[in-house]
């Protein structure tokens, strides 16, 4: 069986890749989509260094596999194109209806439509590389995004006939559980922070979810008072599940609550970041 696994520099997709390599003998092909329409060139290059290091670590310490970087598809209906210039060429009538309805429904939530575009890319490249199975690093809470629940993101299945396997979502593993399941050597080389690229340094911001995840896991190793599962619940309830967590001001508040609850000593949050 050929597994196509879409990876980034983050822990979720690397968990899926490591799991497939260590638990199966299947033909594994890891693919990274360079999302040039959604991320800056600086951020892409910064995170790619960590991704390449992670791939090299897995090839050396687990087993060899194919790795390919591909460009994001230039969609003629993508969110980067003004509404009146979208053509929807090559799409089925069913998909066009879903996309147009999604654009209206999520006009104030660009992230929802980015998920639709990303899933379309997954389906396209999965079919192009003859995948028997497509695996993506989506956790349970991401799988409950409204665009996936209401079927807007199903255009990948409609256009390419490809379904996605989401191991983390299916097992309902939390962020800290995923982090702890990774080999220590892999944790050491994968990207440790979501925002350090802005400063062009290796220093952790100590504010983002990646920093909170690693700090929370270290807290588990320092005390018996909380389990990994309990920390996952706290991280979800105080950060991920917060109604307005995407907004900077609310993000700061809930992160401060989590830090205080766990007693984690981190650098002060800079509101200007």
mmCIF file of C-alpha atoms in Angstrom:
data_model
loop_
_atom_site.group_PDB
_atom_site.id
_atom_site.type_symbol
_atom_site.label_atom_id
_atom_site.label_comp_id
_atom_site.label_asym_id
_atom_site.label_seq_id
_atom_site.Cartn_x
_atom_site.Cartn_y
_atom_site.Cartn_z
ATOM 1 C CA UNK A 1 0.000 0.000 0.000
ATOM 2 C CA UNK A 2 1.195 3.489 -0.821
ATOM 3 C CA UNK A 3 0.619 6.130 1.847
ATOM 4 C CA UNK A 4 0.901 9.798 0.903
ATOM 5 C CA UNK A 5 1.390 11.877 4.040
ATOM 6 C CA UNK A 6 1.219 15.649 3.862
ATOM 7 C CA UNK A 7 3.668 17.250 6.259
ATOM 8 C CA UNK A 8 4.753 20.655 7.502
ATOM 9 C CA UNK A 9 7.320 21.495 10.148
ATOM 10 C CA UNK A 10 4.785 20.965 12.948
ATOM 11 C CA UNK A 11 4.234 18.135 15.386
ATOM 12 C CA UNK A 12 0.916 16.756 14.139
ATOM 13 C CA UNK A 13 1.984 15.864 10.603
ATOM 14 C CA UNK A 14 5.363 14.605 11.845
ATOM 15 C CA UNK A 15 3.545 12.382 14.337
ATOM 16 C CA UNK A 16 1.553 10.862 11.456
ATOM 17 C CA UNK A 17 4.697 10.373 9.394
ATOM 18 C CA UNK A 18 6.627 8.791 12.269
ATOM 19 C CA UNK A 19 3.687 6.489 13.067
ATOM 20 C CA UNK A 20 3.454 5.252 9.473
ATOM 21 C CA UNK A 21 7.205 4.697 9.206
ATOM 22 C CA UNK A 22 7.592 2.922 12.535
ATOM 23 C CA UNK A 23 4.390 0.850 12.576
ATOM 24 C CA UNK A 24 4.025 -0.254 8.935
ATOM 25 C CA UNK A 25 6.102 -1.518 6.036
ATOM 26 C CA UNK A 26 4.013 0.469 3.554
ATOM 27 C CA UNK A 27 5.486 2.598 0.804
ATOM 28 C CA UNK A 28 5.514 6.069 2.402
ATOM 29 C CA UNK A 29 5.727 9.284 0.397
ATOM 30 C CA UNK A 30 5.873 12.509 2.436
ATOM 31 C CA UNK A 31 4.778 15.660 0.629
ATOM 32 C CA UNK A 32 5.011 19.290 1.664
ATOM 33 C CA UNK A 33 2.886 21.847 -0.141
ATOM 34 C CA UNK A 34 4.632 25.204 -0.323
ATOM 35 C CA UNK A 35 1.730 27.506 0.488
ATOM 36 C CA UNK A 36 3.063 30.588 -1.244
ATOM 37 C CA UNK A 37 -0.386 32.210 -1.376
ATOM 38 C CA UNK A 38 -0.957 32.086 2.377
ATOM 39 C CA UNK A 39 2.509 32.521 3.909
ATOM 40 C CA UNK A 40 5.422 34.887 3.333
ATOM 41 C CA UNK A 41 8.617 33.757 1.649
ATOM 42 C CA UNK A 42 10.539 34.427 4.872
ATOM 43 C CA UNK A 43 8.238 32.212 6.936
ATOM 44 C CA UNK A 44 8.260 29.428 4.346
ATOM 45 C CA UNK A 45 12.061 29.364 4.178
ATOM 46 C CA UNK A 46 12.401 29.517 7.967
ATOM 47 C CA UNK A 47 10.008 26.657 8.641
ATOM 48 C CA UNK A 48 11.361 24.595 5.751
ATOM 49 C CA UNK A 49 14.743 24.328 7.458
ATOM 50 C CA UNK A 50 13.095 22.621 10.431
ATOM 51 C CA UNK A 51 11.021 20.411 8.159
ATOM 52 C CA UNK A 52 14.102 19.278 6.243
ATOM 53 C CA UNK A 53 15.907 18.537 9.518
ATOM 54 C CA UNK A 54 12.915 16.500 10.704
ATOM 55 C CA UNK A 55 12.777 14.530 7.457
ATOM 56 C CA UNK A 56 16.503 13.794 7.621
ATOM 57 C CA UNK A 57 16.183 12.641 11.244
ATOM 58 C CA UNK A 58 13.371 10.231 10.359
ATOM 59 C CA UNK A 59 15.215 8.880 7.306
ATOM 60 C CA UNK A 60 18.306 8.258 9.409
ATOM 61 C CA UNK A 61 16.704 6.968 12.610
ATOM 62 C CA UNK A 62 13.542 5.174 11.458
ATOM 63 C CA UNK A 63 13.676 4.191 7.770
ATOM 64 C CA UNK A 64 14.053 5.711 4.337
ATOM 65 C CA UNK A 65 11.122 7.218 2.450
ATOM 66 C CA UNK A 66 10.463 9.567 -0.438
ATOM 67 C CA UNK A 67 10.048 13.267 0.282
ATOM 68 C CA UNK A 68 8.804 15.867 -2.201
ATOM 69 C CA UNK A 69 8.067 19.589 -1.986
ATOM 70 C CA UNK A 70 5.356 20.732 -4.387
ATOM 71 C CA UNK A 71 3.876 24.162 -5.155
ATOM 72 C CA UNK A 72 0.435 25.177 -3.978
ATOM 73 C CA UNK A 73 -2.005 24.927 -6.878
ATOM 74 C CA UNK A 74 -2.852 28.247 -8.498
ATOM 75 C CA UNK A 75 -6.596 27.921 -8.023
ATOM 76 C CA UNK A 76 -8.745 30.070 -10.309
ATOM 77 C CA UNK A 77 -11.291 30.222 -7.474
ATOM 78 C CA UNK A 78 -8.902 30.672 -4.535
ATOM 79 C CA UNK A 79 -9.388 33.186 -1.738
ATOM 80 C CA UNK A 80 -6.408 35.194 -3.014
ATOM 81 C CA UNK A 81 -8.411 36.087 -6.150
ATOM 82 C CA UNK A 82 -11.077 38.845 -6.092
ATOM 83 C CA UNK A 83 -14.604 37.448 -6.269
ATOM 84 C CA UNK A 84 -15.427 38.779 -9.730
ATOM 85 C CA UNK A 85 -12.280 37.282 -11.247
ATOM 86 C CA UNK A 86 -12.900 33.720 -10.058
ATOM 87 C CA UNK A 87 -13.662 31.397 -12.977
ATOM 88 C CA UNK A 88 -14.106 27.898 -11.422
ATOM 89 C CA UNK A 89 -12.793 26.293 -14.603
ATOM 90 C CA UNK A 90 -12.439 22.527 -14.460
ATOM 91 C CA UNK A 91 -14.676 22.066 -11.408
ATOM 92 C CA UNK A 92 -17.875 20.076 -11.287
ATOM 93 C CA UNK A 93 -21.154 21.920 -10.835
ATOM 94 C CA UNK A 94 -21.523 20.393 -7.351
ATOM 95 C CA UNK A 95 -18.127 21.721 -6.242
ATOM 96 C CA UNK A 96 -18.808 25.198 -7.638
ATOM 97 C CA UNK A 97 -22.050 25.385 -5.645
ATOM 98 C CA UNK A 98 -20.227 24.339 -2.455
ATOM 99 C CA UNK A 99 -17.431 26.880 -2.953
ATOM 100 C CA UNK A 100 -19.791 29.762 -3.715
ATOM 101 C CA UNK A 101 -21.949 28.901 -0.722
ATOM 102 C CA UNK A 102 -18.832 28.640 1.435
ATOM 103 C CA UNK A 103 -17.550 32.025 0.310
ATOM 104 C CA UNK A 104 -20.827 33.599 1.413
ATOM 105 C CA UNK A 105 -21.080 31.642 4.637
ATOM 106 C CA UNK A 106 -17.454 32.224 5.675
ATOM 107 C CA UNK A 107 -16.870 35.694 4.261
ATOM 108 C CA UNK A 108 -15.599 36.780 7.699
ATOM 109 C CA UNK A 109 -13.618 33.587 8.294
ATOM 110 C CA UNK A 110 -10.861 33.286 5.699
ATOM 111 C CA UNK A 111 -9.358 30.337 7.584
ATOM 112 C CA UNK A 112 -12.417 28.190 6.796
ATOM 113 C CA UNK A 113 -11.964 28.653 3.056
ATOM 114 C CA UNK A 114 -8.211 28.086 3.376
ATOM 115 C CA UNK A 115 -9.073 24.647 4.751
ATOM 116 C CA UNK A 116 -11.196 24.006 1.645
ATOM 117 C CA UNK A 117 -8.305 25.077 -0.601
ATOM 118 C CA UNK A 118 -5.786 23.039 1.380
ATOM 119 C CA UNK A 119 -7.941 19.900 1.244
ATOM 120 C CA UNK A 120 -8.315 20.401 -2.520
ATOM 121 C CA UNK A 121 -4.509 20.449 -2.785
ATOM 122 C CA UNK A 122 -4.305 17.266 -0.712
ATOM 123 C CA UNK A 123 -6.762 15.506 -3.007
ATOM 124 C CA UNK A 124 -5.028 16.720 -6.171
ATOM 125 C CA UNK A 125 -1.534 15.623 -5.159
ATOM 126 C CA UNK A 126 -2.762 12.413 -3.545
ATOM 127 C CA UNK A 127 -4.300 11.367 -6.847
ATOM 128 C CA UNK A 128 -1.318 12.653 -8.852
ATOM 129 C CA UNK A 129 1.084 10.473 -6.844
ATOM 130 C CA UNK A 130 -1.246 7.449 -6.966
ATOM 131 C CA UNK A 131 -1.929 7.249 -3.242
ATOM 132 C CA UNK A 132 -3.860 4.310 -1.832
ATOM 133 C CA UNK A 133 -4.265 6.312 1.356
ATOM 134 C CA UNK A 134 -3.934 10.035 2.124
ATOM 135 C CA UNK A 135 -2.934 10.927 5.670
ATOM 136 C CA UNK A 136 -3.114 14.447 7.102
ATOM 137 C CA UNK A 137 -2.089 15.753 10.528
ATOM 138 C CA UNK A 138 -5.415 17.201 11.602
ATOM 139 C CA UNK A 139 -6.368 16.935 15.260
ATOM 140 C CA UNK A 140 -9.892 16.326 16.547
ATOM 141 C CA UNK A 141 -10.698 19.999 17.099
ATOM 142 C CA UNK A 142 -9.445 20.987 13.638
ATOM 143 C CA UNK A 143 -11.528 18.181 12.149
ATOM 144 C CA UNK A 144 -14.575 19.844 13.685
ATOM 145 C CA UNK A 145 -14.034 23.053 11.716
ATOM 146 C CA UNK A 146 -17.375 24.128 10.312
ATOM 147 C CA UNK A 147 -16.138 23.911 6.711
ATOM 148 C CA UNK A 148 -15.484 20.200 7.236
ATOM 149 C CA UNK A 149 -18.665 19.544 9.201
ATOM 150 C CA UNK A 150 -21.037 21.145 6.687
ATOM 151 C CA UNK A 151 -19.363 19.497 3.694
ATOM 152 C CA UNK A 152 -17.784 22.567 2.092
ATOM 153 C CA UNK A 153 -14.366 20.917 2.331
ATOM 154 C CA UNK A 154 -15.657 17.755 0.640
ATOM 155 C CA UNK A 155 -14.813 19.066 -2.840
ATOM 156 C CA UNK A 156 -11.532 17.101 -2.655
ATOM 157 C CA UNK A 157 -13.534 13.889 -2.421
ATOM 158 C CA UNK A 158 -15.949 15.066 -5.137
ATOM 159 C CA UNK A 159 -13.236 16.066 -7.621
ATOM 160 C CA UNK A 160 -10.627 13.373 -6.958
ATOM 161 C CA UNK A 161 -12.471 10.557 -5.202
ATOM 162 C CA UNK A 162 -9.888 10.646 -2.397
ATOM 163 C CA UNK A 163 -10.756 10.290 1.285
ATOM 164 C CA UNK A 164 -8.455 11.466 4.072
ATOM 165 C CA UNK A 165 -7.214 9.512 7.059
ATOM 166 C CA UNK A 166 -6.777 11.668 10.181
ATOM 167 C CA UNK A 167 -5.094 9.451 12.824
ATOM 168 C CA UNK A 168 -4.873 12.159 15.492
ATOM 169 C CA UNK A 169 -8.470 13.267 15.065
ATOM 170 C CA UNK A 170 -9.733 9.687 15.071
ATOM 171 C CA UNK A 171 -7.913 8.864 18.313
ATOM 172 C CA UNK A 172 -8.744 12.291 19.816
ATOM 173 C CA UNK A 173 -5.166 12.813 20.947
ATOM 174 C CA UNK A 174 -4.457 16.227 22.463
ATOM 175 C CA UNK A 175 -1.497 18.432 21.581
ATOM 176 C CA UNK A 176 0.562 17.480 24.622
ATOM 177 C CA UNK A 177 -0.119 13.765 24.106
ATOM 178 C CA UNK A 178 1.064 14.063 20.496
ATOM 179 C CA UNK A 179 4.179 15.966 21.548
ATOM 180 C CA UNK A 180 5.002 13.362 24.197
ATOM 181 C CA UNK A 181 4.551 10.492 21.735
ATOM 182 C CA UNK A 182 7.296 11.822 19.460
ATOM 183 C CA UNK A 183 10.861 10.556 19.892
ATOM 184 C CA UNK A 184 12.990 13.006 21.844
ATOM 185 C CA UNK A 185 15.419 13.332 18.954
ATOM 186 C CA UNK A 186 12.611 14.361 16.614
ATOM 187 C CA UNK A 187 11.276 16.888 19.137
ATOM 188 C CA UNK A 188 14.755 18.410 19.235
ATOM 189 C CA UNK A 189 14.884 19.111 15.488
ATOM 190 C CA UNK A 190 11.273 20.043 14.634
ATOM 191 C CA UNK A 191 10.133 23.661 14.745
ATOM 192 C CA UNK A 192 9.786 24.758 18.404
ATOM 193 C CA UNK A 193 7.918 28.052 17.956
ATOM 194 C CA UNK A 194 5.288 29.503 15.616
ATOM 195 C CA UNK A 195 6.505 33.108 15.621
ATOM 196 C CA UNK A 196 10.302 33.093 16.035
ATOM 197 C CA UNK A 197 10.695 33.423 12.269
ATOM 198 C CA UNK A 198 9.583 37.063 12.542
ATOM 199 C CA UNK A 199 12.735 37.884 14.476
ATOM 200 C CA UNK A 200 14.842 35.606 12.312
ATOM 201 C CA UNK A 201 16.233 33.858 15.384
ATOM 202 C CA UNK A 202 16.104 30.507 17.145
ATOM 203 C CA UNK A 203 14.713 32.086 20.318
ATOM 204 C CA UNK A 204 11.262 30.833 21.378
ATOM 205 C CA UNK A 205 8.513 33.409 21.841
ATOM 206 C CA UNK A 206 7.066 31.535 24.858
ATOM 207 C CA UNK A 207 3.599 32.716 23.826
ATOM 208 C CA UNK A 208 2.371 30.501 21.000
ATOM 209 C CA UNK A 209 0.689 27.095 21.190
ATOM 210 C CA UNK A 210 3.931 25.330 20.269
ATOM 211 C CA UNK A 211 5.759 26.963 23.165
ATOM 212 C CA UNK A 212 2.880 26.258 25.561
ATOM 213 C CA UNK A 213 2.763 22.643 24.420
ATOM 214 C CA UNK A 214 6.445 21.936 25.061
ATOM 215 C CA UNK A 215 6.439 23.881 28.328
ATOM 216 C CA UNK A 216 3.349 22.013 29.518
ATOM 217 C CA UNK A 217 4.910 18.648 28.669
ATOM 218 C CA UNK A 218 8.037 19.576 30.573
ATOM 219 C CA UNK A 219 5.771 20.444 33.504
ATOM 220 C CA UNK A 220 4.441 16.872 33.470
ATOM 221 C CA UNK A 221 7.991 15.558 33.784
ATOM 222 C CA UNK A 222 8.668 17.826 36.764
ATOM 223 C CA UNK A 223 5.602 17.026 38.854
ATOM 224 C CA UNK A 224 3.207 14.165 39.538
ATOM 225 C CA UNK A 225 0.329 16.510 40.261
ATOM 226 C CA UNK A 226 -1.002 16.556 36.669
ATOM 227 C CA UNK A 227 -1.172 13.904 33.975
ATOM 228 C CA UNK A 228 -0.639 14.499 30.261
ATOM 229 C CA UNK A 229 -4.385 13.995 29.716
ATOM 230 C CA UNK A 230 -5.219 16.613 32.374
ATOM 231 C CA UNK A 231 -2.821 19.077 30.776
ATOM 232 C CA UNK A 232 -4.361 18.396 27.358
ATOM 233 C CA UNK A 233 -7.785 19.215 28.786
ATOM 234 C CA UNK A 234 -6.489 22.465 30.295
ATOM 235 C CA UNK A 235 -4.766 23.503 27.077
ATOM 236 C CA UNK A 236 -7.928 22.813 25.102
ATOM 237 C CA UNK A 237 -10.339 24.492 27.512
ATOM 238 C CA UNK A 238 -8.204 27.595 28.067
ATOM 239 C CA UNK A 239 -6.690 28.116 24.631
ATOM 240 C CA UNK A 240 -7.915 26.033 21.729
ATOM 241 C CA UNK A 241 -11.606 26.008 22.581
ATOM 242 C CA UNK A 242 -11.808 29.669 23.533
ATOM 243 C CA UNK A 243 -14.501 31.299 21.424
ATOM 244 C CA UNK A 244 -12.307 34.212 20.319
ATOM 245 C CA UNK A 245 -8.853 32.660 20.603
ATOM 246 C CA UNK A 246 -7.809 33.836 17.136
ATOM 247 C CA UNK A 247 -7.982 37.427 18.340
ATOM 248 C CA UNK A 248 -4.749 38.647 19.872
ATOM 249 C CA UNK A 249 -6.238 40.228 22.996
ATOM 250 C CA UNK A 250 -8.237 37.119 23.898
ATOM 251 C CA UNK A 251 -5.276 34.871 23.088
ATOM 252 C CA UNK A 252 -3.147 36.788 25.573
ATOM 253 C CA UNK A 253 -5.777 36.455 28.311
ATOM 254 C CA UNK A 254 -6.294 32.711 27.970
ATOM 255 C CA UNK A 255 -2.558 32.023 27.678
ATOM 256 C CA UNK A 256 -1.933 33.978 30.842
ATOM 257 C CA UNK A 257 -4.598 31.895 32.594
ATOM 258 C CA UNK A 258 -2.991 28.672 31.420
ATOM 259 C CA UNK A 259 0.479 29.791 32.430
ATOM 260 C CA UNK A 260 -0.752 30.814 35.883
ATOM 261 C CA UNK A 261 -2.661 27.561 36.323
ATOM 262 C CA UNK A 262 0.344 25.426 35.418
ATOM 263 C CA UNK A 263 2.847 27.601 37.239
ATOM 264 C CA UNK A 264 5.013 27.747 34.126
ATOM 265 C CA UNK A 265 7.545 30.551 34.206
ATOM 266 C CA UNK A 266 7.774 32.051 30.728
ATOM 267 C CA UNK A 267 8.936 35.324 29.255
ATOM 268 C CA UNK A 268 6.467 38.243 29.408
ATOM 269 C CA UNK A 269 4.001 38.443 26.530
ATOM 270 C CA UNK A 270 4.650 41.278 24.127
ATOM 271 C CA UNK A 271 1.292 42.649 22.983
ATOM 272 C CA UNK A 272 2.959 44.186 19.943
ATOM 273 C CA UNK A 273 3.964 40.769 18.506
#
